[in-house]
Short mmCIF file of C-alpha atoms and ligand atoms in Angstrom, two decimals:
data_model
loop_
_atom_site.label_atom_id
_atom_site.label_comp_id
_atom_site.label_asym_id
_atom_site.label_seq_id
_atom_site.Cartn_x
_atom_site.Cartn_y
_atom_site.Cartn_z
CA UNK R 14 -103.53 115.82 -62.12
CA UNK R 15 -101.41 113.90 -59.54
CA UNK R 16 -101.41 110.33 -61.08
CA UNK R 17 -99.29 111.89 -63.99
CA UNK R 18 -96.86 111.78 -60.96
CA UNK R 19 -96.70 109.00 -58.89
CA UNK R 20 -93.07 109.83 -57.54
CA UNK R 21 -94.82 113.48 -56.30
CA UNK R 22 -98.43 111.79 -55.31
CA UNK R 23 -96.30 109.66 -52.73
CA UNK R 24 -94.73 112.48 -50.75
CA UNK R 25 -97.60 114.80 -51.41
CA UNK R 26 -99.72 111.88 -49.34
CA UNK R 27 -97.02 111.70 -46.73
CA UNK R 28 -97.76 115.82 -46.20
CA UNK R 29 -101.58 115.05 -45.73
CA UNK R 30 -102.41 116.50 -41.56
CA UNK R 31 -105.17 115.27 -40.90
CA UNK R 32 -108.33 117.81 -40.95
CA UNK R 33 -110.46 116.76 -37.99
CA UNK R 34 -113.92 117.22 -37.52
CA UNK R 35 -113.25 119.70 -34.17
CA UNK R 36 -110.31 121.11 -33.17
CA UNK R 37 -110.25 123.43 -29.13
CA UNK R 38 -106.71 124.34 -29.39
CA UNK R 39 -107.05 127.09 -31.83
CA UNK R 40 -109.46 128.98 -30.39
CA UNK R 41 -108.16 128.60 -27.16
CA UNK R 42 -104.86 130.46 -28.30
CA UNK R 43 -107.11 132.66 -29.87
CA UNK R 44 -108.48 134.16 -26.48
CA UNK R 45 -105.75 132.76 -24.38
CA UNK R 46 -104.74 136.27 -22.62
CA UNK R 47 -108.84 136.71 -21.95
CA UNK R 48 -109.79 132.92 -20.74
CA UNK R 49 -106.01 133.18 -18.47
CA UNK R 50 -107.08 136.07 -17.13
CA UNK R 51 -110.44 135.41 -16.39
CA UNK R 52 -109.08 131.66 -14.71
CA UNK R 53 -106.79 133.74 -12.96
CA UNK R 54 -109.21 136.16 -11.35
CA UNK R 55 -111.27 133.43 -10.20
CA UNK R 56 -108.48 131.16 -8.86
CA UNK R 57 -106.90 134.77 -6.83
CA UNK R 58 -110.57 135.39 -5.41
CA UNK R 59 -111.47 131.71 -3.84
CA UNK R 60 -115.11 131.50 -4.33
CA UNK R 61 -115.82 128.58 -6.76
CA UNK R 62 -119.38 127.71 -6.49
CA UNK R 63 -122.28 130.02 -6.27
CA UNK R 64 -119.68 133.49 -7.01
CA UNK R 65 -120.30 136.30 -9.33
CA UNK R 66 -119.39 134.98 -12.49
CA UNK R 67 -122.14 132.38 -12.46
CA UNK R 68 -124.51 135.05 -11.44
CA UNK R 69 -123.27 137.34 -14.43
CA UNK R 70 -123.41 134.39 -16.96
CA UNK R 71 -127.00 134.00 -15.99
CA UNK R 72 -127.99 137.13 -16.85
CA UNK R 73 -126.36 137.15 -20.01
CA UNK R 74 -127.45 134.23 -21.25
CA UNK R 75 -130.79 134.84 -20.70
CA UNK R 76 -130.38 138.67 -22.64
CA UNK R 77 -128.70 136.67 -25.25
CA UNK R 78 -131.66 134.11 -25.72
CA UNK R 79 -134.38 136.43 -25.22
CA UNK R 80 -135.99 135.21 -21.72
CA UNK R 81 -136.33 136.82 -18.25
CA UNK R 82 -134.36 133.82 -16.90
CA UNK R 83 -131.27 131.72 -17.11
CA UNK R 84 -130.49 128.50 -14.33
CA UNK R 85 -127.23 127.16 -15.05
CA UNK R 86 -126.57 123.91 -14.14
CA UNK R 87 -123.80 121.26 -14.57
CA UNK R 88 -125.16 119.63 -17.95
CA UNK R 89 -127.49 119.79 -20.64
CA UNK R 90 -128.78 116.72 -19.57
CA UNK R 91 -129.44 118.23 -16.19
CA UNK R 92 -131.37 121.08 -17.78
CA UNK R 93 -133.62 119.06 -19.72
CA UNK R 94 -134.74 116.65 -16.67
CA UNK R 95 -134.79 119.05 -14.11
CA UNK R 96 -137.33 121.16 -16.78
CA UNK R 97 -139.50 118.01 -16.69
CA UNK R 98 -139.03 117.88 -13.16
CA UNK R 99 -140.03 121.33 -12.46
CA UNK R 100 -142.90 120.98 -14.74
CA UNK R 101 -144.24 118.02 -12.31
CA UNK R 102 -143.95 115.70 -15.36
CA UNK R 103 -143.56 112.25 -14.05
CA UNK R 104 -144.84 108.53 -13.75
CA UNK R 105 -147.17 107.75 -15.91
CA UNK R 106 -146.93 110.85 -18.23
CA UNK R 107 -146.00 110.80 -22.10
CA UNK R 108 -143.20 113.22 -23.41
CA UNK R 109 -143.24 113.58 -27.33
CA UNK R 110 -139.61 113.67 -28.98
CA UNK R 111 -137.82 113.07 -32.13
CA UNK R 112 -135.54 109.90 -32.73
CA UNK R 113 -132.91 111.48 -33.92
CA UNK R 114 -131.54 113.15 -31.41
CA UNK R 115 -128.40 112.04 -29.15
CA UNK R 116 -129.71 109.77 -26.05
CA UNK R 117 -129.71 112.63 -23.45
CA UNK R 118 -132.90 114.06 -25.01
CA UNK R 119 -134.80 110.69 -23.91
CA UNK R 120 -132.74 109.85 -20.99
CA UNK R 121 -134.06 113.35 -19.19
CA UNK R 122 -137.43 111.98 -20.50
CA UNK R 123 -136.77 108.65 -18.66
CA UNK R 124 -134.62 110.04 -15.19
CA UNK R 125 -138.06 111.71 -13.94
CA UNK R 126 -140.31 108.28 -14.84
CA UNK R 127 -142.37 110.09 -17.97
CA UNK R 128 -142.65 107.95 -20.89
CA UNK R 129 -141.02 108.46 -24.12
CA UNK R 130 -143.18 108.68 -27.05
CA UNK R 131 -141.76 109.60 -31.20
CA UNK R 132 -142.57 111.07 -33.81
CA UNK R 133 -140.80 111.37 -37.22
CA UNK R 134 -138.85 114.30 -38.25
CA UNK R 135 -138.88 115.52 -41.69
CA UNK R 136 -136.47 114.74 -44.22
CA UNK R 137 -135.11 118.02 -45.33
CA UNK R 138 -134.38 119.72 -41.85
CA UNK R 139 -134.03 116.74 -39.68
CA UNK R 140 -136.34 118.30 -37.01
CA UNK R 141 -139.45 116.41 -35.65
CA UNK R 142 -142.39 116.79 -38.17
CA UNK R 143 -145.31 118.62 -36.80
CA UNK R 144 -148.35 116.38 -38.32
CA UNK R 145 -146.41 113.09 -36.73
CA UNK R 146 -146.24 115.06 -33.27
CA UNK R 147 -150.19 115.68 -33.64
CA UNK R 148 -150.61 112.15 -34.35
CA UNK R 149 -149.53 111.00 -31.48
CA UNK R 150 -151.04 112.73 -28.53
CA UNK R 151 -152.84 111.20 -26.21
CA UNK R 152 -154.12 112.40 -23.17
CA UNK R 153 -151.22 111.44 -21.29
CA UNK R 154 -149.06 113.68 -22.80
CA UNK R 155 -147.49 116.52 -21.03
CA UNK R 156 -144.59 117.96 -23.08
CA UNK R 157 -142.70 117.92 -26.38
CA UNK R 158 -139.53 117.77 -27.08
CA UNK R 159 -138.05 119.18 -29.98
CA UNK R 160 -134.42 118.94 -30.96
CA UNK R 161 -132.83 122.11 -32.91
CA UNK R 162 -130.24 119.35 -34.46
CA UNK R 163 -127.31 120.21 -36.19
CA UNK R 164 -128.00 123.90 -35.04
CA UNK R 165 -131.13 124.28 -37.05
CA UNK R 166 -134.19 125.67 -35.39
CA UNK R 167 -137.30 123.16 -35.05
CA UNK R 168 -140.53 123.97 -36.58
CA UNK R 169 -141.64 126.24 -33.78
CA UNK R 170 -144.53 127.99 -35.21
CA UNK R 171 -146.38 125.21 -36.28
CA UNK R 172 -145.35 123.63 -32.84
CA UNK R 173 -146.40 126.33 -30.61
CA UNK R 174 -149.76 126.19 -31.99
CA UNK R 175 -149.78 122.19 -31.57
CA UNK R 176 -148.96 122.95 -27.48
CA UNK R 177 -151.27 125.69 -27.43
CA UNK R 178 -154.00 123.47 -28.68
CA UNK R 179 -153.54 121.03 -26.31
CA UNK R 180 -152.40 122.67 -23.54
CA UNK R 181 -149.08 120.75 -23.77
CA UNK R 182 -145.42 122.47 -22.61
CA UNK R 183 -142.56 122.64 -24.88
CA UNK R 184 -139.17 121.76 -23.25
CA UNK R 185 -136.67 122.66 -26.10
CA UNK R 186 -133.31 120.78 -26.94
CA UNK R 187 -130.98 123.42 -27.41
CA UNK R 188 -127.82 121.88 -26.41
CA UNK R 189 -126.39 122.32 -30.55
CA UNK R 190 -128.03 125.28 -31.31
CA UNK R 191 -126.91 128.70 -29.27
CA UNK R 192 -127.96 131.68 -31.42
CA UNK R 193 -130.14 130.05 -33.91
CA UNK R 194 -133.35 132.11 -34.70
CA UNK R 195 -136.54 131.60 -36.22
CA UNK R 196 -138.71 134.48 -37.19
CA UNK R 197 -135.67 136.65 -35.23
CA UNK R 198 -136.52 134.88 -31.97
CA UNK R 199 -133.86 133.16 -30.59
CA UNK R 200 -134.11 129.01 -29.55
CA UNK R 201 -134.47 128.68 -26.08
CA UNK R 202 -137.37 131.78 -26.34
CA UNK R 203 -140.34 129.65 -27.52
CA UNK R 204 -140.85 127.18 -24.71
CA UNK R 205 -138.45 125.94 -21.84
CA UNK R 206 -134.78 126.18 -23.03
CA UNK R 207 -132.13 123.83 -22.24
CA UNK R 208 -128.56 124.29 -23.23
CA UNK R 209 -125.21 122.60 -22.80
CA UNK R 210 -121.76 124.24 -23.05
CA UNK R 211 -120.25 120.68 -23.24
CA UNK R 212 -116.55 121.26 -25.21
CA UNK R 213 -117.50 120.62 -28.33
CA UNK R 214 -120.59 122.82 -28.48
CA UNK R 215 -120.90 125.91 -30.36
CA UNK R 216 -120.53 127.84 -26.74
CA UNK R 217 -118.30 125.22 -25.09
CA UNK R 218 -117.01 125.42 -21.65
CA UNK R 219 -113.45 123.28 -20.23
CA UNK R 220 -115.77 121.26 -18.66
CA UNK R 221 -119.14 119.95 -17.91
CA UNK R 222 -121.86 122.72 -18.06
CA UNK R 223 -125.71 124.12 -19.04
CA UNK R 224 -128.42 126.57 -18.56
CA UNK R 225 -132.32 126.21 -18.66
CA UNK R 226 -133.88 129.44 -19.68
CA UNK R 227 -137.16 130.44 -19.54
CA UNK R 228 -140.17 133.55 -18.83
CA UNK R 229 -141.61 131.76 -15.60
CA UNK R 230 -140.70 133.17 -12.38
CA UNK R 231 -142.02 130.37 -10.65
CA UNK R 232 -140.57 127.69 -12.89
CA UNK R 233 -136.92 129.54 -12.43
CA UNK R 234 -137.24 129.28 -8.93
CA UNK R 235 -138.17 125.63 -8.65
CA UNK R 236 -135.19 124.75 -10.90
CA UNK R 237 -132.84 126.90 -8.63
CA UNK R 238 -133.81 124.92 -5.53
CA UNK R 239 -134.04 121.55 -7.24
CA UNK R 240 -130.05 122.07 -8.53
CA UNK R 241 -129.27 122.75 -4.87
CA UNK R 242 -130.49 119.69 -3.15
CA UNK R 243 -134.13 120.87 -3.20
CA UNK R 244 -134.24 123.54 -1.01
CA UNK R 245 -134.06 127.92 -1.10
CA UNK R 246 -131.88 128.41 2.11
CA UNK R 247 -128.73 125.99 2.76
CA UNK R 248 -129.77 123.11 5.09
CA UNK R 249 -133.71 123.87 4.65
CA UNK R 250 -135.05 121.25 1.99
CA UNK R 251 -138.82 120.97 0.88
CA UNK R 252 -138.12 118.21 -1.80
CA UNK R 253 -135.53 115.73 -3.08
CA UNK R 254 -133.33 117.53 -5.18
CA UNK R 255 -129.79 117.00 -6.84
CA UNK R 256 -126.53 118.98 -6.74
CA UNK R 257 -126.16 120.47 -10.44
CA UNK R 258 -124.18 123.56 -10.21
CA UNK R 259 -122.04 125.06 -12.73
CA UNK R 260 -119.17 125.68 -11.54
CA UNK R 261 -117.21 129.39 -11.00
CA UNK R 262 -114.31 128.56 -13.50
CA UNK R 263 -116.69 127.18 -16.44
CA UNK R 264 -118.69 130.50 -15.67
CA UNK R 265 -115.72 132.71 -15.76
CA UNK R 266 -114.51 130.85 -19.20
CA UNK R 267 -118.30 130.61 -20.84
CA UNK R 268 -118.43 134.30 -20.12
CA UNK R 269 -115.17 135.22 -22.30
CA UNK R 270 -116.35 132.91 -24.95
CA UNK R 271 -119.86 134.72 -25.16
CA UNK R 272 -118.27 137.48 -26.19
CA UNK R 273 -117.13 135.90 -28.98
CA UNK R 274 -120.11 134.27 -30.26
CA UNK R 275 -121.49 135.92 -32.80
CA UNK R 276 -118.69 136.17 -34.65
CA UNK R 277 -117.77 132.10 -34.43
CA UNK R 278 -121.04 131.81 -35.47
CA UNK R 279 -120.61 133.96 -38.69
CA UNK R 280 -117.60 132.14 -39.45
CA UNK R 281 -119.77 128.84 -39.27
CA UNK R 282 -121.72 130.41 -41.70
CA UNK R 283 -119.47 131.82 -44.20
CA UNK R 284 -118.04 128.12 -44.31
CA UNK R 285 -121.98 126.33 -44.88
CA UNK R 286 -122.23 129.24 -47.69
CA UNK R 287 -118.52 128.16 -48.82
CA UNK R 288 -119.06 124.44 -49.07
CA UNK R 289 -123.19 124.88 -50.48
CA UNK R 290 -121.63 126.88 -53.76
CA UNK R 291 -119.40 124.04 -53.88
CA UNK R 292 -121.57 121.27 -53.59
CA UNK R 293 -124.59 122.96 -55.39
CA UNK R 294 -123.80 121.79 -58.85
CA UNK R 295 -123.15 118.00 -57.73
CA UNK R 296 -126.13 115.82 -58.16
CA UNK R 297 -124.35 113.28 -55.61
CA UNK R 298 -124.18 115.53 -52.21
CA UNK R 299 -127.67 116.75 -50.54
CA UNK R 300 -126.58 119.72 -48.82
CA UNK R 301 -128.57 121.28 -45.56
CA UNK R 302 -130.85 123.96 -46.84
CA UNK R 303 -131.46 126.66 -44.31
CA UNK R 304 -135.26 127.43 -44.10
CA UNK R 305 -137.10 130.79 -44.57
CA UNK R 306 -136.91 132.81 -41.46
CA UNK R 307 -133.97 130.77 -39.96
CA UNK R 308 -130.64 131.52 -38.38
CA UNK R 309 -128.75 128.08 -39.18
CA UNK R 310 -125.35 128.20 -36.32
CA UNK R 311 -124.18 125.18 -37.92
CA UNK R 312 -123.14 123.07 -35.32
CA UNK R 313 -122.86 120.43 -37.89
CA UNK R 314 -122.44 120.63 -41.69
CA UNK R 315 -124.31 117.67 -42.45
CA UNK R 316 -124.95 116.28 -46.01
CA UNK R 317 -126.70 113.44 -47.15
CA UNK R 318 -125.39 110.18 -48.79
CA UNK R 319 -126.82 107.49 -50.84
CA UNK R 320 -126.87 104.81 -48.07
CA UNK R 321 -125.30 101.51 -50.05
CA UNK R 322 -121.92 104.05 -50.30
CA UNK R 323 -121.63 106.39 -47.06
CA UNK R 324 -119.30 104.07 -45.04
CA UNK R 325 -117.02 103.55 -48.14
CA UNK R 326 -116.95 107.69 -48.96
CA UNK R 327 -116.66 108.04 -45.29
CA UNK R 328 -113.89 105.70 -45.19
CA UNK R 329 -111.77 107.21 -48.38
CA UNK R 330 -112.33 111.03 -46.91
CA UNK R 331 -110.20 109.60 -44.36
CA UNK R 332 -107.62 108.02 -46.53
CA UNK R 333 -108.22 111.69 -47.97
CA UNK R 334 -107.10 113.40 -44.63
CA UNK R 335 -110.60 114.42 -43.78
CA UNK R 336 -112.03 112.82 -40.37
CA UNK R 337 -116.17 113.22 -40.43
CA UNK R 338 -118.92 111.59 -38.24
CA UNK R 339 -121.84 109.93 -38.26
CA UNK R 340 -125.01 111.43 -35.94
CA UNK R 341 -126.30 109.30 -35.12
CA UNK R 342 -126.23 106.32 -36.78
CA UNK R 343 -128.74 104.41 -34.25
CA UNK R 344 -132.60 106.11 -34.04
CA UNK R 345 -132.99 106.43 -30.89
CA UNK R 346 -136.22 104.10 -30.87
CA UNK R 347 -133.69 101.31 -32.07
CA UNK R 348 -131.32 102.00 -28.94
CA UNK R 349 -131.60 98.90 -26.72
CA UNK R 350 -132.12 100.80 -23.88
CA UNK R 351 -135.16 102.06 -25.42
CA UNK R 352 -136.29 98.37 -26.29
CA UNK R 353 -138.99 98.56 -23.34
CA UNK R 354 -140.97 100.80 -25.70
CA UNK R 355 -141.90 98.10 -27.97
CA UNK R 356 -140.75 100.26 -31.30
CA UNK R 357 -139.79 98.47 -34.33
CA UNK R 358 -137.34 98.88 -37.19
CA UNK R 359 -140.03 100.89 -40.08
CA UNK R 360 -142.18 102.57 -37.13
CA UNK R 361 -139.81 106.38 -38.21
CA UNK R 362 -138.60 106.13 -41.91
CA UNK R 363 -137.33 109.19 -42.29
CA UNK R 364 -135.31 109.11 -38.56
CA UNK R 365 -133.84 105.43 -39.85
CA UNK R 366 -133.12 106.46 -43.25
CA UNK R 367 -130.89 109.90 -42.18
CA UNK R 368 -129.44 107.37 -39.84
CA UNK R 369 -128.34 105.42 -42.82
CA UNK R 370 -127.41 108.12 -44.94
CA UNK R 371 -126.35 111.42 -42.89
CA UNK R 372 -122.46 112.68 -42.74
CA UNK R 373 -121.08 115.56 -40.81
CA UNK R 374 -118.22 117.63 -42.45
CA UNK R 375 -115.43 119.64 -40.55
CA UNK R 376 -116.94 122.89 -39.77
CA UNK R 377 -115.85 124.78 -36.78
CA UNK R 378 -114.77 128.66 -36.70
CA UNK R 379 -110.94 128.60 -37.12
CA UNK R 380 -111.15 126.15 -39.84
CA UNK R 381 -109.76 127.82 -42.95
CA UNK R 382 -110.67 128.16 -46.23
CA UNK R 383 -107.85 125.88 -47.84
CA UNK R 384 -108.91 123.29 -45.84
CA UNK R 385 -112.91 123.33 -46.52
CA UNK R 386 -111.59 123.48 -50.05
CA UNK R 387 -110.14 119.98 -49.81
CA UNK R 388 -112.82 118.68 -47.48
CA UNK R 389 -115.65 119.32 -49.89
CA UNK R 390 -113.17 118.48 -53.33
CA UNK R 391 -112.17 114.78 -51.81
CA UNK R 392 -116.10 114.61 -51.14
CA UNK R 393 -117.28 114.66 -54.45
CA UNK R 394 -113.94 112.93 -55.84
CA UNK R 395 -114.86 110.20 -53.31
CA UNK R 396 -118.60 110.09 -54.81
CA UNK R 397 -117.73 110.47 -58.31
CA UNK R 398 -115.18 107.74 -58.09
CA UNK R 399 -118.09 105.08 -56.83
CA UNK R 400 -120.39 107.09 -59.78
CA UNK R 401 -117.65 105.59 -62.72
CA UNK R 402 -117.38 102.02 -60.96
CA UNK R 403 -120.97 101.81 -61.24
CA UNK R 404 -120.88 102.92 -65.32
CA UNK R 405 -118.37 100.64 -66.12
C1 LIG C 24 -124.87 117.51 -26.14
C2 LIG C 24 -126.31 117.22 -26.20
C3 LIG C 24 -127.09 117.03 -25.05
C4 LIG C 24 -126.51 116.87 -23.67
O1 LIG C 24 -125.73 117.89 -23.20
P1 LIG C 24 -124.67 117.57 -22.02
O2 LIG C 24 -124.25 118.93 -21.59
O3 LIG C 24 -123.58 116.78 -22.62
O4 LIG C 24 -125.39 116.83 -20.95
C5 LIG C 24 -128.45 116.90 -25.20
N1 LIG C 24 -129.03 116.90 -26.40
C6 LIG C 24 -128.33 117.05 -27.53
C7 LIG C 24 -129.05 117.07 -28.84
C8 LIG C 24 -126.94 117.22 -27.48
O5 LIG C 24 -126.25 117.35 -28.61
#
């Protein structure tokens, strides 16, 4: 179509905005008046640490996951080692996770002096595989870790059963996955949850912030002290803790944007569906499948690449006005802060090859329609285009 017109493809480029692979300011100035408001009242009242919002963010969280209790804490991070902490996980212990993951999952694993230990995920759902979890128990291991990636929910069934067997605790990885079910249970409701509302999650905050949720009283109660320097009562400590608090403002914003979940979830969805019909009848993009029994959120839209040509596509969606992303395109058993281990390039085939091969597409809730239209048509023009240099 547009070659014909090389005068018209020129200034048609020039028009190109750039479709990004995130974008805040929409949906701020879609619940500006609430989020103002909500600032506002916090700001008027003083109390920014420890107030009611926090309190009421709690409780809602944990209604929303499914649990009895909700923690929130500064970070995602925070929630996932102070679980392990809780837990009395420490030196000399093993903690099972998948190396695909973004480093926080094994940095929590390393803060509290437990030993990282992988297993591979499987290639369809990019979630640590089950049998390669079994595999490597040994009777130092305390915990696993799986990641709900991309917003997908680990295989927690088969998992469950794995912990049960072995009396091992599951700390879950929920920082991309807020309302993702499996069997219509919610992550965060199977073992230990730990969420982030960094920005650019699916629940994001202005800030810093997380929650660990969970059924245990006890364990609830140990994670409250620990994020307040270790102790119940101000200036009475029983054990080194840290100072992770969320803060009153992120609380007071989160709790606005809670509201609104559900529905920026569905309109995750509705784009998934919209770009799967589109990509369905090209041989050249893998598209995520969602599983049986699953509620995919769809953090990421992330399709799969021959490896030899993902850079190049990657480069000419660009030239295309379409920014994407790569995560993450180092396993984390590659990382050379993880070289200690003693892991080896070939020890997770499947983690290294989605390393090679995965690419995440714009998908967010305000994104419209037009655009996801040219985001998936300059993907497989971009493909197709390597397709014909190859046949000729
Ligand atoms: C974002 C993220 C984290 C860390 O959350 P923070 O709130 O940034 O500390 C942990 N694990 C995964 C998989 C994440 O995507």
């Amino acid at each position: 179509m547009r070659p014909h017109f090389p005068h018209r493809r020129k200034r048609r480029t020039q028009r190109i905005v750039l479709i990004p692979i995130l974008e805040l300011r929409s949906q701020y100035q879609q619940v500006k008046t609430e989020i103002d408001s909500a600032v506002s009242a916090v700001l008027a009242d003083g109390q920014f640490i420890n107030g009611p919002n926090v309190c009421e963010l709690e409780q809602e969280i944990a209604q929303y996951v499914g649990v009895a209790h909700a923690v929130a804490l500064n970070s995602g991070t925070d929630a996932l080692h102070l679980a392990l902490r809780a837990m009395g996980i420490g030196p000399g212990d093993e903690v099972i996770t998948s190396p695909f993951s973004f480093i926080a999952t094994t940095e929590a694993i390393g803060i509290v002096g437990a030993k990282p230990i992988f297993a591979d995920i499987d290639r369809d759902s990019f979630t640590i595989d089950p049998p390669s979890v079994e595999a490597v128990i040994t009777p130092r291991t305390r915990a696993i870790i799986p990641v709900h990636l991309y917003g997908a929910a680990a295989p927690m069934r088969e998992l469950n059963a794995i912990a049960n067997r072995y009396r091992l605790a599951i700390v879950e990885d929920c920082a991309q996955a807020i309302g993702a079910e499996l069997d219509r249970k919610r992550v965060g409701s199977f073992g230990v949850g730990c969420f982030s509302f960094f920005p650019s999650k699916n629940l994001g905050a202005y800030g810093d912030g997380g929650m660990l949720t969970t059924d245990d009283p006890q364990l609830a109660a140990r994670v409250r002290s620990l994020r307040a320097h270790g102790g119940r009562r101000k200036y009475y400590h029983e054990e080194l803790g840290v100072n992770s608090r969320l803060d009153e403002i992120q609380a007071a914003i989160l709790r606005v944007k809670l509201r609104h979940l559900d529905r920026w979830i569905e309109m995750r969805r509705h784009h998934a569906r919209g770009y799967s019909r589109q990509f369905e009848s090209d041989a050249g993009v893998r598209a995520p499948r969602e599983g049986t029994g699953m509620r995919h959120v769809f953090h990421q839209y992330t399709v799969r690449l021959q490896e030899q040509e993902r850079d190049r596509v990657q480069r000419e969606l660009l030239d295309a006005g379409v920014q994407t992303a790569v995560y993450y395109p180092v396993p984390l058993h590659r990382q050379i802060v993880h070289a200690p281990l003693g892991y080896a390039e070939g020890d997770f085939p499947q983690a290294e090859a989605a390393a090679r091969e995965v690419l995440s597409l714009p998908i967010f809730p305000e994104l419209s329609d037009a655009q996801r239209d040219h985001v998936a048509r300059s993907l497989i023009r971009a493909i197709a285009r390597q397709a014909a240099a190859c046949a000729s």
